[in-house]
Short mmCIF file of C-alpha atoms in Angstrom, two decimals:
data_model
loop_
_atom_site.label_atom_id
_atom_site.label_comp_id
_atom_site.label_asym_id
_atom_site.label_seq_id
_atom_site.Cartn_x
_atom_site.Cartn_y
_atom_site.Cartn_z
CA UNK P 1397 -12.43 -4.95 13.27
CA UNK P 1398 -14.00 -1.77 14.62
CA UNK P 1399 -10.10 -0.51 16.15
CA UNK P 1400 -8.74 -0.65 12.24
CA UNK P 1401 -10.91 1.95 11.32
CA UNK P 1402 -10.16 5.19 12.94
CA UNK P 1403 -8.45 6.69 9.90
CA UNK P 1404 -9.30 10.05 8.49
CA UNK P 1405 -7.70 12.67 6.03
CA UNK P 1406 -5.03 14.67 7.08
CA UNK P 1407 -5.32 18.45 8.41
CA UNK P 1408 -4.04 21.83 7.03
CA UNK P 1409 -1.19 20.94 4.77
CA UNK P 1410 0.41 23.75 2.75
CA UNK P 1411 -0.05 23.65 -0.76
CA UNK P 1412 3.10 23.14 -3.30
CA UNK P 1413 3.36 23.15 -6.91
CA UNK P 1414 6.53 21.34 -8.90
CA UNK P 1415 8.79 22.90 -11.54
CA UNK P 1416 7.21 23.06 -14.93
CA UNK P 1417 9.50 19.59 -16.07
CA UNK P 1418 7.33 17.40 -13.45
CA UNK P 1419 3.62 16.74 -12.60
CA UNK P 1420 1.34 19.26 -10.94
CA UNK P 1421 0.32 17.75 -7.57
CA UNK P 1422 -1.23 20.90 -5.40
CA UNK P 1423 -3.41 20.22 -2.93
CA UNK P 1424 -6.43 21.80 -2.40
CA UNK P 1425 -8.12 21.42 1.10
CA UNK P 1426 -12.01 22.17 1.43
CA UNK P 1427 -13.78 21.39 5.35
CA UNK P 1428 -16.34 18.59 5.18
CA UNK P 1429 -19.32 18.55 7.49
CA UNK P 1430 -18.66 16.95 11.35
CA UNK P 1431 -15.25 19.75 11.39
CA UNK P 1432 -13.07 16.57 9.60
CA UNK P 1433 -10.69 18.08 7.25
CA UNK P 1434 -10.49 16.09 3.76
CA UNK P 1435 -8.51 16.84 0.57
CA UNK P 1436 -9.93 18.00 -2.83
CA UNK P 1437 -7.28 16.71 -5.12
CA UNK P 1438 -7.27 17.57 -8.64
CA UNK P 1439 -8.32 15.88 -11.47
CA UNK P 1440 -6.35 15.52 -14.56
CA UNK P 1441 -7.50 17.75 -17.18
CA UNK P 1442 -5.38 16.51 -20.56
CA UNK P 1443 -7.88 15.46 -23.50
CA UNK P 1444 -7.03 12.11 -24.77
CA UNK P 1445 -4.61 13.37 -27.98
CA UNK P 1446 -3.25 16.18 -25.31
CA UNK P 1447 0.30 16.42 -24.00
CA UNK P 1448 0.66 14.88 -20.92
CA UNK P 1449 2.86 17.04 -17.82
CA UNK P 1450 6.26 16.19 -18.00
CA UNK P 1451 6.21 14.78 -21.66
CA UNK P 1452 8.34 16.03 -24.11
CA UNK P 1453 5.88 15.99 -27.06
CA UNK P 1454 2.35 15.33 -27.40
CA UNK P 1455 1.17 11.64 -27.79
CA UNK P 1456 1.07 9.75 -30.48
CA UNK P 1457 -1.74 7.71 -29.84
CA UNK P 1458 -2.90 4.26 -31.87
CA UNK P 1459 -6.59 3.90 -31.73
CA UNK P 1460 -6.98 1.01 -29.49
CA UNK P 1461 -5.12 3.24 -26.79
CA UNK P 1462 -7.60 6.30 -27.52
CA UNK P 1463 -10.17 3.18 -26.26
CA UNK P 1464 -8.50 3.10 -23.13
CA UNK P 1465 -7.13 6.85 -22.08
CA UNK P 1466 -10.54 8.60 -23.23
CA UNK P 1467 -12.35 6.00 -20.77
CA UNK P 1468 -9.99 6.31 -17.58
CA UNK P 1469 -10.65 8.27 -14.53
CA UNK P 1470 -8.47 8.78 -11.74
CA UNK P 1471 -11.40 10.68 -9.87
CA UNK P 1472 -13.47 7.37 -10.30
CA UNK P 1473 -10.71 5.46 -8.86
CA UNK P 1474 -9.91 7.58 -5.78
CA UNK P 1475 -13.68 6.68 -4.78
CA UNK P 1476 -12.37 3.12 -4.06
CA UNK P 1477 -9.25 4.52 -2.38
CA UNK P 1478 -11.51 6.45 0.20
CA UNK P 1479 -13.00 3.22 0.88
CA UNK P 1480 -9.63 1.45 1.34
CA UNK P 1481 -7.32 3.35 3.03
CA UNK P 1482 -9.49 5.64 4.91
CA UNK P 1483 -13.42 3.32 5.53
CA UNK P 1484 -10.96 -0.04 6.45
CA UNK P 1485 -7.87 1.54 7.41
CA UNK P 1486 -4.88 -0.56 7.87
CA UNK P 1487 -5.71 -4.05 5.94
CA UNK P 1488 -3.73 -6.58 7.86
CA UNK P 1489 -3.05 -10.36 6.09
CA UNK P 1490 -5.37 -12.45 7.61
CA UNK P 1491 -7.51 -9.84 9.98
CA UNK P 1492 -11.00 -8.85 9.68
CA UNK P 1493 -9.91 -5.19 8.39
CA UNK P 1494 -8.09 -7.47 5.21
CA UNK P 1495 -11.36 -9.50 4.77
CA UNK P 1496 -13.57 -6.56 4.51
CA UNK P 1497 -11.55 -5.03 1.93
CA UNK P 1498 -11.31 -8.51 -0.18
CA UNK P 1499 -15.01 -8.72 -0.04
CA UNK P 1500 -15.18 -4.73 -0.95
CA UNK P 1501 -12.86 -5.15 -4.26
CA UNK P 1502 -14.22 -8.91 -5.38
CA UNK P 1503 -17.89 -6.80 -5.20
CA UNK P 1504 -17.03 -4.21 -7.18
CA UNK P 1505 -15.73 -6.71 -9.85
CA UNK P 1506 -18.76 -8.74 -9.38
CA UNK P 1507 -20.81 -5.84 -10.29
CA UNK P 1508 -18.67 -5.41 -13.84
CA UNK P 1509 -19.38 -9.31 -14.22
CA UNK P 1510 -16.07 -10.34 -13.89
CA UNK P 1511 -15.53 -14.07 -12.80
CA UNK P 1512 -14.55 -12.75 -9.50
CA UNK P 1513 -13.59 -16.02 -6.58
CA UNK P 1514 -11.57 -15.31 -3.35
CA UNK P 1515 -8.45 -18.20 -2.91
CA UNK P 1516 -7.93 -19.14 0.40
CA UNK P 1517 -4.48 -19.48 2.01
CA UNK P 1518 -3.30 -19.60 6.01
CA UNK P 1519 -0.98 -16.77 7.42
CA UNK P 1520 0.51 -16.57 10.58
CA UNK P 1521 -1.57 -15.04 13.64
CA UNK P 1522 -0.83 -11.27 13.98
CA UNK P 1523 -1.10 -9.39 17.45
CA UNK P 1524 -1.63 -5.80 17.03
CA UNK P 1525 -2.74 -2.83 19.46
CA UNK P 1526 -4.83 0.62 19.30
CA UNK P 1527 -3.73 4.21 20.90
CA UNK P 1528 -6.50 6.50 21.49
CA UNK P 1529 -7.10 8.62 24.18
CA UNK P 1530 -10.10 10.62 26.03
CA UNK P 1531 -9.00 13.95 24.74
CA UNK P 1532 -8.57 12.42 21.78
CA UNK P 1533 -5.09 11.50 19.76
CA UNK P 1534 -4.56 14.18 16.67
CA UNK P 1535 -7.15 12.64 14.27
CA UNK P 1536 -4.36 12.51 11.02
CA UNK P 1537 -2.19 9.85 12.13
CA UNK P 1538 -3.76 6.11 12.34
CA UNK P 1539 -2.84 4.73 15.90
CA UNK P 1540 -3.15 0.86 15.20
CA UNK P 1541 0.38 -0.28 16.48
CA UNK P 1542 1.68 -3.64 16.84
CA UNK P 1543 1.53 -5.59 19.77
CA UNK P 1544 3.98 -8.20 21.37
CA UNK P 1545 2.94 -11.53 21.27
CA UNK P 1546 4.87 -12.22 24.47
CA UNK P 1547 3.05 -9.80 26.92
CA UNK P 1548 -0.75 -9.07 27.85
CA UNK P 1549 -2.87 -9.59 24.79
CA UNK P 1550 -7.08 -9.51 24.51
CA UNK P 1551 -6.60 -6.38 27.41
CA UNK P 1552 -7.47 -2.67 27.61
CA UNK P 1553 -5.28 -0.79 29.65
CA UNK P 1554 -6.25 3.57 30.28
CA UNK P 1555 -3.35 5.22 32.78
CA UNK P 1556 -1.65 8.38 32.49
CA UNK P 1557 1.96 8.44 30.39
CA UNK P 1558 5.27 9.00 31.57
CA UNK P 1559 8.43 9.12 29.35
CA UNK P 1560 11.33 7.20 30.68
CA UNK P 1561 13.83 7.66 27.64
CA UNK P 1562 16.37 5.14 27.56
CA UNK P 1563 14.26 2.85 30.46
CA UNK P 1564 17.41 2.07 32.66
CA UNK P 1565 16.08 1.58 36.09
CA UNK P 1566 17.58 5.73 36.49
CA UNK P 1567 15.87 6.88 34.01
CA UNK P 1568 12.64 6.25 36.14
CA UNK P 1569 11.12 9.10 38.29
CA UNK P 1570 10.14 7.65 41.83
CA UNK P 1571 6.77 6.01 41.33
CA UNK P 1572 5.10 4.91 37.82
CA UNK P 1573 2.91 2.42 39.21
CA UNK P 1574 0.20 2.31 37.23
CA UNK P 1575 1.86 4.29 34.72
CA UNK P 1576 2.06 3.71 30.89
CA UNK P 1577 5.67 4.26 29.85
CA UNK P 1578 7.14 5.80 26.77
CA UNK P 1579 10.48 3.49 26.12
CA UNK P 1580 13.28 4.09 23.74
CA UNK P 1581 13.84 0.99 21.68
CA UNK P 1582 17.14 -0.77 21.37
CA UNK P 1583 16.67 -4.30 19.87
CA UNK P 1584 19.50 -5.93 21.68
CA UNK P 1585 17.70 -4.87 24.95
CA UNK P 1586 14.56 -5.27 24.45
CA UNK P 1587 13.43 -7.66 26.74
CA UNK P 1588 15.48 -6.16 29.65
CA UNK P 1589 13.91 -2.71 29.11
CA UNK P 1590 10.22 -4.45 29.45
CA UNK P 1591 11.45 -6.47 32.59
CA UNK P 1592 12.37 -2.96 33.76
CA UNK P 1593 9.36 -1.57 33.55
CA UNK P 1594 7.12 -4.22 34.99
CA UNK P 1595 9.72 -4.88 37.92
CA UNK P 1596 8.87 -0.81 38.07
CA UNK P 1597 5.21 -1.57 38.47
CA UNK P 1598 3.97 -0.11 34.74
CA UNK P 1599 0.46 -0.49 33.23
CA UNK P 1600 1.94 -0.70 29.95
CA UNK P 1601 4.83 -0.42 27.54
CA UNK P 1602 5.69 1.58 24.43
CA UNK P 1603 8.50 1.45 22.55
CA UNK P 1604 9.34 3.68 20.85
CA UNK P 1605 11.49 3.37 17.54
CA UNK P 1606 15.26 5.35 16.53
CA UNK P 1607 14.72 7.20 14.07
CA UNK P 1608 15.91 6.21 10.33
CA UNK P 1609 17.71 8.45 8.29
CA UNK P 1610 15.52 10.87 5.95
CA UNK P 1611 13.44 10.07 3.81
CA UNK P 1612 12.71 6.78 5.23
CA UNK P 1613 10.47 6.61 9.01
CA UNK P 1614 10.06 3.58 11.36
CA UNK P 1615 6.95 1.82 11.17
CA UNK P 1616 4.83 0.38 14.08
CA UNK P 1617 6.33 -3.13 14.73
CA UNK P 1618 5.31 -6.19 17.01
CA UNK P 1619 7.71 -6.37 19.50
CA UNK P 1620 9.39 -10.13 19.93
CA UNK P 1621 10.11 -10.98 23.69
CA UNK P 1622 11.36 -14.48 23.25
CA UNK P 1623 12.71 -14.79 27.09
CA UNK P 1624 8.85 -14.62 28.08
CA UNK P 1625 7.46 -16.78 25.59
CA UNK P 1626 6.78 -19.35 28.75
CA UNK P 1627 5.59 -16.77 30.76
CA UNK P 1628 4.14 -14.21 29.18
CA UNK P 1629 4.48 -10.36 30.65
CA UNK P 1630 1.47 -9.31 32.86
CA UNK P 1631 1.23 -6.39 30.74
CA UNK P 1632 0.92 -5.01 27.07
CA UNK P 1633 4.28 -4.22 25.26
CA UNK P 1634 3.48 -2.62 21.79
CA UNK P 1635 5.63 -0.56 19.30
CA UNK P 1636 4.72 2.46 17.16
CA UNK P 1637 5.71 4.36 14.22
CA UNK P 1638 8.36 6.72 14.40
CA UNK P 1639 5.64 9.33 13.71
CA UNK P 1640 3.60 8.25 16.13
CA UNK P 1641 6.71 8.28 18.35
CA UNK P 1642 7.21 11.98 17.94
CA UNK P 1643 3.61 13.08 18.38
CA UNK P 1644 3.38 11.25 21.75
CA UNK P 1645 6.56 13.46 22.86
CA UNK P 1646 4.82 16.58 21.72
CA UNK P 1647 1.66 16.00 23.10
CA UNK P 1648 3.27 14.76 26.50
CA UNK P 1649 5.17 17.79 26.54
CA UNK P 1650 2.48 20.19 26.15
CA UNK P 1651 0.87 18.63 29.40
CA UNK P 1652 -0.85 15.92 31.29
CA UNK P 1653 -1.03 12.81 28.66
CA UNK P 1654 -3.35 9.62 29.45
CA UNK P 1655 -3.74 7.08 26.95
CA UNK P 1656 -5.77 3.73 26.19
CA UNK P 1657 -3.97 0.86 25.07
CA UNK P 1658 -5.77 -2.09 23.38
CA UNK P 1659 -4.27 -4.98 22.62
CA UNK P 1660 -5.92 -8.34 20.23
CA UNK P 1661 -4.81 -11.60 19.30
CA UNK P 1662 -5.80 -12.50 15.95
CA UNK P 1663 -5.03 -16.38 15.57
CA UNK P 1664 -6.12 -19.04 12.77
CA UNK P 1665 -5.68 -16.62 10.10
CA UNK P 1666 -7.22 -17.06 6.63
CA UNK P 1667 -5.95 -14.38 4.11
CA UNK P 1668 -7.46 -14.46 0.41
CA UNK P 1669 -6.51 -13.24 -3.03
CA UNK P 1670 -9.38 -12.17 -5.15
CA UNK P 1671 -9.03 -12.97 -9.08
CA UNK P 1672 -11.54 -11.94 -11.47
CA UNK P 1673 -11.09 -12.51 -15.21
CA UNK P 1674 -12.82 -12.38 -18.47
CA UNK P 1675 -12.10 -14.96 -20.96
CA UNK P 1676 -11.18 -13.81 -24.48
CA UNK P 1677 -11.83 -14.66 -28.01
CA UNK P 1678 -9.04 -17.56 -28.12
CA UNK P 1679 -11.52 -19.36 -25.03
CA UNK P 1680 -10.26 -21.62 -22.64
CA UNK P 1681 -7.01 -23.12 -23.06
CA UNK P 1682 -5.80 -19.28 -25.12
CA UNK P 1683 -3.60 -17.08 -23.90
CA UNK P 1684 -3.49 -14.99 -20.64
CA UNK P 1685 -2.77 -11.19 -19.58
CA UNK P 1686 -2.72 -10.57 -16.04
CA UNK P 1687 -3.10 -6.89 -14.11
CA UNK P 1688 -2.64 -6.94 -10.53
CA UNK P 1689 -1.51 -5.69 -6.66
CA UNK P 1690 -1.41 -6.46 -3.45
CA UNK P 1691 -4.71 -5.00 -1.15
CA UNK P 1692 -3.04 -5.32 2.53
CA UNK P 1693 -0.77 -3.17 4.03
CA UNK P 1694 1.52 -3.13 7.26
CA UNK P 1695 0.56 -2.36 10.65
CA UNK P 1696 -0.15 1.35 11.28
CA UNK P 1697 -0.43 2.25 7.72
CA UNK P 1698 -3.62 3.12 5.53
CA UNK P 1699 -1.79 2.26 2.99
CA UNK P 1700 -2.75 4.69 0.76
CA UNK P 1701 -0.25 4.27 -2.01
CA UNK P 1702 1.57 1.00 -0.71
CA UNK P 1703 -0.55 -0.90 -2.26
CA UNK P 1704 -4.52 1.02 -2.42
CA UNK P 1705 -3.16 2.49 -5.53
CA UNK P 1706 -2.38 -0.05 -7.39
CA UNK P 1707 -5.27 -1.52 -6.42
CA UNK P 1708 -7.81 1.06 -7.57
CA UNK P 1709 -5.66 1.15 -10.64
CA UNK P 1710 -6.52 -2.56 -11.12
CA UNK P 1711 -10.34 -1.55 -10.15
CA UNK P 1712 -10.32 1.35 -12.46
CA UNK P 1713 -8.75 -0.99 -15.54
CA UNK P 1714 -11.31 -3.56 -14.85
CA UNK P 1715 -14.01 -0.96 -16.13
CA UNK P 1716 -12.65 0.23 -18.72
CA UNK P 1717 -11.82 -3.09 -20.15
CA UNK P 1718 -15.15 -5.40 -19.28
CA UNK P 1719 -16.20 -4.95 -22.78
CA UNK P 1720 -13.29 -4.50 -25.08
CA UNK P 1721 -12.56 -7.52 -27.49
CA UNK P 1722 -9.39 -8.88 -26.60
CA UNK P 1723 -7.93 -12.30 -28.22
CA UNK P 1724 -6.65 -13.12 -24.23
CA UNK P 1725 -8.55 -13.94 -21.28
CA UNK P 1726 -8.07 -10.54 -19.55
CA UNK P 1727 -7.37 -11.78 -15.40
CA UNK P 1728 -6.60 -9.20 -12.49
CA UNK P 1729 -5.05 -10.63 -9.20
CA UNK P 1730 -5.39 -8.84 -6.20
CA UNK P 1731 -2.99 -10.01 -3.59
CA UNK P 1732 -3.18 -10.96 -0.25
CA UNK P 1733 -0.75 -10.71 2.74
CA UNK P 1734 2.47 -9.48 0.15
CA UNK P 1735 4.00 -7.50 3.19
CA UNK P 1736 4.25 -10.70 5.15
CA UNK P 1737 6.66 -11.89 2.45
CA UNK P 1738 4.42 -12.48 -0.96
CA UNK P 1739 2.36 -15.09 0.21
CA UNK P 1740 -0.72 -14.62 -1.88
CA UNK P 1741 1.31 -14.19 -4.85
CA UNK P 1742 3.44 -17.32 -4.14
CA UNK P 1743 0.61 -19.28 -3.24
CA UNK P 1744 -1.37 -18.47 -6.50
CA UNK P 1745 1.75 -19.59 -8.42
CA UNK P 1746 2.45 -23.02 -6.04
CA UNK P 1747 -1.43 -23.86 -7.32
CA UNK P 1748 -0.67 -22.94 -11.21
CA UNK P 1749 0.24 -26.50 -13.17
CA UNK P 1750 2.85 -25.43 -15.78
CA UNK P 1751 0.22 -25.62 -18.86
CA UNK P 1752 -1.78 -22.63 -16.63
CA UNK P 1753 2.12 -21.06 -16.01
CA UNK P 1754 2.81 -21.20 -20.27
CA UNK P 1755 -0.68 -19.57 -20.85
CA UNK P 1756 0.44 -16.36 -19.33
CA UNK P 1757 1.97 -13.75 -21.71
CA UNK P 1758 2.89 -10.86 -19.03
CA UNK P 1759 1.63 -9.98 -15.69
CA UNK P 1760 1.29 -6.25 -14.58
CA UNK P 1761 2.42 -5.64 -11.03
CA UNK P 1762 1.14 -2.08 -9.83
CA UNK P 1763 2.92 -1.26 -6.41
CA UNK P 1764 2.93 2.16 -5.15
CA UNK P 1765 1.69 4.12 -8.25
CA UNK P 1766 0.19 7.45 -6.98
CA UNK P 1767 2.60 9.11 -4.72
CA UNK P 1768 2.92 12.67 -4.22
CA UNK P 1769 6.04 12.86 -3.12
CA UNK P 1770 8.02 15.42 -5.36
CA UNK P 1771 11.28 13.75 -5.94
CA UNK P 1772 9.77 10.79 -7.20
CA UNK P 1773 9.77 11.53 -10.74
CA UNK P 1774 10.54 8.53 -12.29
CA UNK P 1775 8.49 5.47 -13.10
CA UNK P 1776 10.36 2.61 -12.41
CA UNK P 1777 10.42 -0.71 -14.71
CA UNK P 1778 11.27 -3.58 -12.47
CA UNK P 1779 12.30 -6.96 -13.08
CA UNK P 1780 13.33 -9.25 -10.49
CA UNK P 1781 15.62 -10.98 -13.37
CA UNK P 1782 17.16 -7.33 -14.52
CA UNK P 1783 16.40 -8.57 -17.50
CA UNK P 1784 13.41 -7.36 -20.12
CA UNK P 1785 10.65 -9.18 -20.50
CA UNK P 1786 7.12 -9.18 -22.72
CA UNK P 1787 5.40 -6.63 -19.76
CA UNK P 1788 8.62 -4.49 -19.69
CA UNK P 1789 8.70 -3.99 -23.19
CA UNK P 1790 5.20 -3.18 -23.60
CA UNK P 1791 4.94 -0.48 -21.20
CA UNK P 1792 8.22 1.30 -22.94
CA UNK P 1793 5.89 1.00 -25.90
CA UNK P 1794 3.06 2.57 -24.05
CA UNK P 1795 5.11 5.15 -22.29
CA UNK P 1796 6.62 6.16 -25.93
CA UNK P 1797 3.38 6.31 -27.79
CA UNK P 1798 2.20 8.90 -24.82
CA UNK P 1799 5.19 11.20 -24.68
CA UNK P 1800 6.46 9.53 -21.31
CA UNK P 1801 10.19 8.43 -22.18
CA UNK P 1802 11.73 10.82 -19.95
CA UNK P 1803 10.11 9.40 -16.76
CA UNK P 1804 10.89 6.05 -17.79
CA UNK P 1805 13.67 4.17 -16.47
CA UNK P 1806 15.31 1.35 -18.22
CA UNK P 1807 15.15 -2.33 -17.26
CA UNK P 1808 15.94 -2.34 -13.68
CA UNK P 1809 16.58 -5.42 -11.47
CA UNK P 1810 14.70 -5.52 -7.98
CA UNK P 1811 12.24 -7.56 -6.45
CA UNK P 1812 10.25 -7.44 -3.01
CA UNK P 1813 7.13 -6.85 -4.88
CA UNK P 1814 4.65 -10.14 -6.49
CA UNK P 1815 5.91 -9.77 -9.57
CA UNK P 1816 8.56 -11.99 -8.09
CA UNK P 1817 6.58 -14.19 -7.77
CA UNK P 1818 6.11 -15.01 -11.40
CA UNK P 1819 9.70 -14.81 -12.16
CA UNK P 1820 10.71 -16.67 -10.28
CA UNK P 1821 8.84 -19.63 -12.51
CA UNK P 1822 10.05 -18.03 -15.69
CA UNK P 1823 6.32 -16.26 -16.16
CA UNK P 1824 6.89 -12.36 -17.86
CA UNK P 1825 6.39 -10.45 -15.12
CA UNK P 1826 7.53 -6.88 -13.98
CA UNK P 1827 6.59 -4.11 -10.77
CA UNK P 1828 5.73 -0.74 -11.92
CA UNK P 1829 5.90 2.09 -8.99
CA UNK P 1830 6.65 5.92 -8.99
CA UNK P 1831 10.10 6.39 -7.02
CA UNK P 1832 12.99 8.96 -6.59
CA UNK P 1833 15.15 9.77 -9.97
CA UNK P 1834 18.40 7.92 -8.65
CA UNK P 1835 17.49 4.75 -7.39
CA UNK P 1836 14.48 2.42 -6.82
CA UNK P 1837 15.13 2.12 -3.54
CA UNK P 1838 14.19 6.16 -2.81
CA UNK P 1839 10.37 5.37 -1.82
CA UNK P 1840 8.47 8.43 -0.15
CA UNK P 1841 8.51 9.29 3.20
CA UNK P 1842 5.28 7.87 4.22
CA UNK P 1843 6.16 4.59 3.08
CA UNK P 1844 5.23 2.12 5.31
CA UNK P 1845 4.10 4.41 8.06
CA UNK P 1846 0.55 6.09 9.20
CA UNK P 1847 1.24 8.93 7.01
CA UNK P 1848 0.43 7.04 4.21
CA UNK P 1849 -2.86 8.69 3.29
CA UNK P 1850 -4.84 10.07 0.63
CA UNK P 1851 -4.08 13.37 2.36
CA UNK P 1852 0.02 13.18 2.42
CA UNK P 1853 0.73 10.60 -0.40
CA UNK P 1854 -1.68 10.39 -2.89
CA UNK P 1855 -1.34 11.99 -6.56
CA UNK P 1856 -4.26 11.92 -9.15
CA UNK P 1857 -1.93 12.78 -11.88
CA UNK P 1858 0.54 10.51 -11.46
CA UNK P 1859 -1.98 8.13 -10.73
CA UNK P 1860 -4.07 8.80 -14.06
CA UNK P 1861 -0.43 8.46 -15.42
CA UNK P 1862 -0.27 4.94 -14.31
CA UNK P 1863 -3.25 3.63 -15.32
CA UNK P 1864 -2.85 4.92 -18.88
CA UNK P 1865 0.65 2.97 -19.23
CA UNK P 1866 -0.49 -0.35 -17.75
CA UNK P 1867 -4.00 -0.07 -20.03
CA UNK P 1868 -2.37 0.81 -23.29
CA UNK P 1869 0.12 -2.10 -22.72
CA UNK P 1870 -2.65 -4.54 -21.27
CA UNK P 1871 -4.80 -3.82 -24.14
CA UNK P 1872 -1.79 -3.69 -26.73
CA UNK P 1873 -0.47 -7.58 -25.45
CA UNK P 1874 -4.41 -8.69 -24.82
CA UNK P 1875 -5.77 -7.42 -28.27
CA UNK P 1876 -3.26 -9.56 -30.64
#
C-alpha cells in the first residue's frame, strides 16, 4: 500500500565512537541525489583468522567456520535491509506492505534455488492511518499511525491542528470546528476525550501517548472505542508514537500546523510465512536445522532491527550456505505477523505432525541483531525454558571459537520471540538479539517506534557479528 512507504533515512546525526572494550559503530553520513540524506555505514574490516572488536583473543577458527566467516557480508545484507525497512516501510501482518515484503524475501531465495513456498494463515483485520502534510512532515520519522476501528475509517481528512492537552471540554479554545485536535491520552478516558471532541465539532482526533520512562518510547497504537462500536464516531481517531507525539508539538509551536489524516480498513487478512530449505545428504526423512525471523513489524515502525535484521541475517546465511554439504536439510523460516502474538510461528508448529517436530535438531531465532545502540553490549542467549538446549550450546561454541565469550550471556529464560514457539513442543529452540549488559529486557530506544531505521538503529558490525555466530553454529549442528 502506497501510504506504507514514505520512509527514508534519517538526517544529520552526530557521529560517536565506543570505548575500545565494545564495537565501533560511527556513522558516516554522505548526501544522495534528490537532497535525501542517507547513511554510509561501515563495513567490517577483520580478515577471517583476525580478532574480532571486543574479543579478548583472536579466533580460533575450525575450517568449516573459515567456510562460513570468509563468505559473509554484512554490506551484502544491508542491500535487503534498504529494501525492507526503508522501499516497504512498516510491514504490517496481513497488509499489502507485509505481502510485498514476503514476495521480496521468498524471491531472493528463489533466485539461490532454495525450495522457497509461502504458508498461508488468517490474522485479524488491522485499521491503520497516515500523517503527512502540505509543507511536508520532517522526512526521518515514518508517519503510518494506527487508526481506531470505532471511528471514521476509508476517509481523508486535511484541517489545520490545534492542541487541546488534556481534552476536558476547558481545555478547548472557543471554536475548533473543523479543527484536527492534538489529545493527551489517558486509557481510562479514552472514549470520553473523543466524545469531547466531536461534541466540540473536530475534523479529527490524535492521541497522543504519556511518555514511558527512558530508554523505552510509546509506539503508534489503534485506539479501542468500545462504547461506539454500534455507532461508530463520524470522525477519524488515530494514535501515534511518542516521537511522533513530540514532533507535532514542535512543529505546532513553531507556527501554523495543517495536517492530512488518512485512515484504511484492511479486513480479510491473509498473512504468510515463507520457508525455503535445502535438503541434505541424510534426504528426506534425515535430520533438520532451522535459521529464522520474523519479517513484519508494528505500526509506525520500519522496523529496521525489530525484525529486518534478523531477516537479512537469514537472507545473507542462505547464500553462503546454498552449496555447502551438510548431512541436514538446511530450512530458514521467515515469520509472519510475530508482533500480533507469534502467529506464523505457532501456526507453522500447529501444522508440524510430531515425526516432522523429532526431525528438528535446533532452530535459530534471530530477533533484533544489528542495533546500534551503545549500551547494548551483550548478545543475549534466550530460552523460553531457561534451560540450555542443542542451539544454545552451539552458539557458546561458536562465540568461543571466535573470541566472543565476553559478550555472551549465559542461558537466559525469556520468551516473546518464535523461538517460543518451538519450545513450547519440546523442539531445541533459542532467540538470539543484541541487548543492554544487565538485563534482556534493556532493548534500544527505537524499539518499536518510527525511529527504528537503518539511520538510528542499525550496526554493520554487530550485525556481521551475528551472522558469524548463527553460521558457524548452523553449519557446526548441519555438517555432522
Amino acid at each position: 500500500m502506497a501510504s506504507l512507504d514514505d520512509t527514508v533515512t534519517s538526517p544529520h546525526e552526530s557521529s560517536r565512537s565506543t570505548g575500545s572494550g565494545s564495537l565501533n559503530r560511527r556513522r558516516m553520513l554522505t548526501v544522495a541525489l534528490g537532497g535525501a540524506a542517507t547513511v554510509a555505514l561501515p563495513a567490517p574490516t577483520w580478515a577471517a583468522d583476525g580478532q574480532r572488536p571486543g574479543t579478548h583473543r583472536p579466533p580460533a577458527l575450525t575450517p568449516q567456520d573459515r567456510v562460513v566467516v570468509a563468505q559473509l557480508s554484512a554490506r551484502r545484507a544491508l542491500h535487503h535491509l534498504k529494501v525492507l525497512s526503508e522501499d516497504i516501510g512498516p510491514r504490517i501482518g496481513g497488509t499489502d506492505s507485509e505481502r510485498r515484503a514476503a514476495h521480496y524475501i521468498a524471491g531472493q531465495l528463489d533466485k539461490l534455488r532454495y525450495d522457497t513456498t509461502l504458508q498461508p494463515f488468517p490474522v485479524a483485520d488491522k485499521f491503520l492511518a497516515q500523517l503527512s502534510s502540505p509543507s511536508r512532515l520532517p522526512r526521518d520519522l515514518n508517519w503510518q499511525a494506527g487508526a481506531s476501528g470505532q471511528a471514521a475509517l476509508d476517509t481523508r481528512v486535511t484541517a489545520p491542528v490545534v492542541d487541546v492537552g488534556a481534552g476536558t471540554p476547558g481545555d478547548y479554545p472557543a471554536d475548533v470546528t473543523g479543527r484536527i485536535v492534538l489529545v493527551d491520552y489517558v486509557a481510562a478516558q479514552r472514549e470520553q476525550l473523543a466524545a469531547t471532541a466531536v461534541a466540540a465539532g473536530a475534523a479529527a482526533v490524535v492521541f497522543l501517548p504519556a511518555d514511558l520512562v527512558e530508554p523505552r518510547r510509546a509506539s503508534a497504537f489503534s485506539p479501542t472505542l468500545p462504547g461506539s462500536a454500534a455507532a461508530p464516531l463520524p470522525i477519524p481517531v488515530v494514535g501515534v508514537a511518542q516521537a511522533q507525539k513530540h514532533r507535532l508539538r514542535a512543529l505546532l509551536a513553531a507556527g501554523p500546523l495543517t495536517l492530512t489524516i488518512t485512515t484504511t480498513a484492511h479486513r480479510g487478512l491473509t498473512s504468510h510465512n515463507v520457508l525455503a530449505e535445502r535438503r541434505g545428504r541424510a534426504g528426506s526423512d534425515g535430520p533438520v536445522v532451522m535459521v529464522s525471523a520474523h519479517y513484519d513489524s508494528v505500526i509506525g515502525a520500519p522496523g529496521a532491527n525489530d525484525d529486518g535484521s534478523g531477516t537479512v541475517l537469514c537472507l545473507e546465511l542462505a547464500r553462503v550456505l546454498k552449496a555447502v554439504p551438510m548431512n541436514a536439510t538446511l530450512r530458514f523460516a521467515l515469520w509472519g505477523s510475530e508482533e500480533q502474538g507469534l502467529i506464523g510461528s505457532r501456526y507453522y508448529v500447529a501444522q508440524l505432525p510430531q515425526p516432522e517436530r523429532d526431525r528438528i535438531l535446533a532452530v535459530y531465532q534471530n530477533d533484533m541483531v544489528a542495533t546500534s545502540w551503545d549500551p547494548a553490549t551483550r548478545y543475549w542467549l534466550l530460552s523460553f525454558t531457561g534451560e540450555s538446549n542443542r542451539a544454545t550450546d552451539e552458539v557458546a561454541g561458536a562465540a568461543r571459537r571466535l573470541g566472543y565469550e565476553p559478550q555472551i550471556s549465559p542461558v537466559t529464560q525469556r520468551g516473546a520471540s518464535d523461538h517460543q514457539s518451538f519450545q513450547e513442543v519440546g523442539i531445541a529452540s533459542a532467540n538470539f538479539s543484541w541487548r543492554g549488559e544487565e538485563s534482556p529486557a534493556l532493548l534500544e530506544p527505537p524499539y518499536h517506534s518510527p525511529e527504528d531505521t537503518i539511520a538510528k538503529n542499525i550496526s554493520l558490525e554487530r550485525l556481521q557479528v551475528s551472522m558469524e555466530l548463527i553460521g558457524c553454529a548452523t553449519y557446526a549442528t548441519a555438517r555432522r
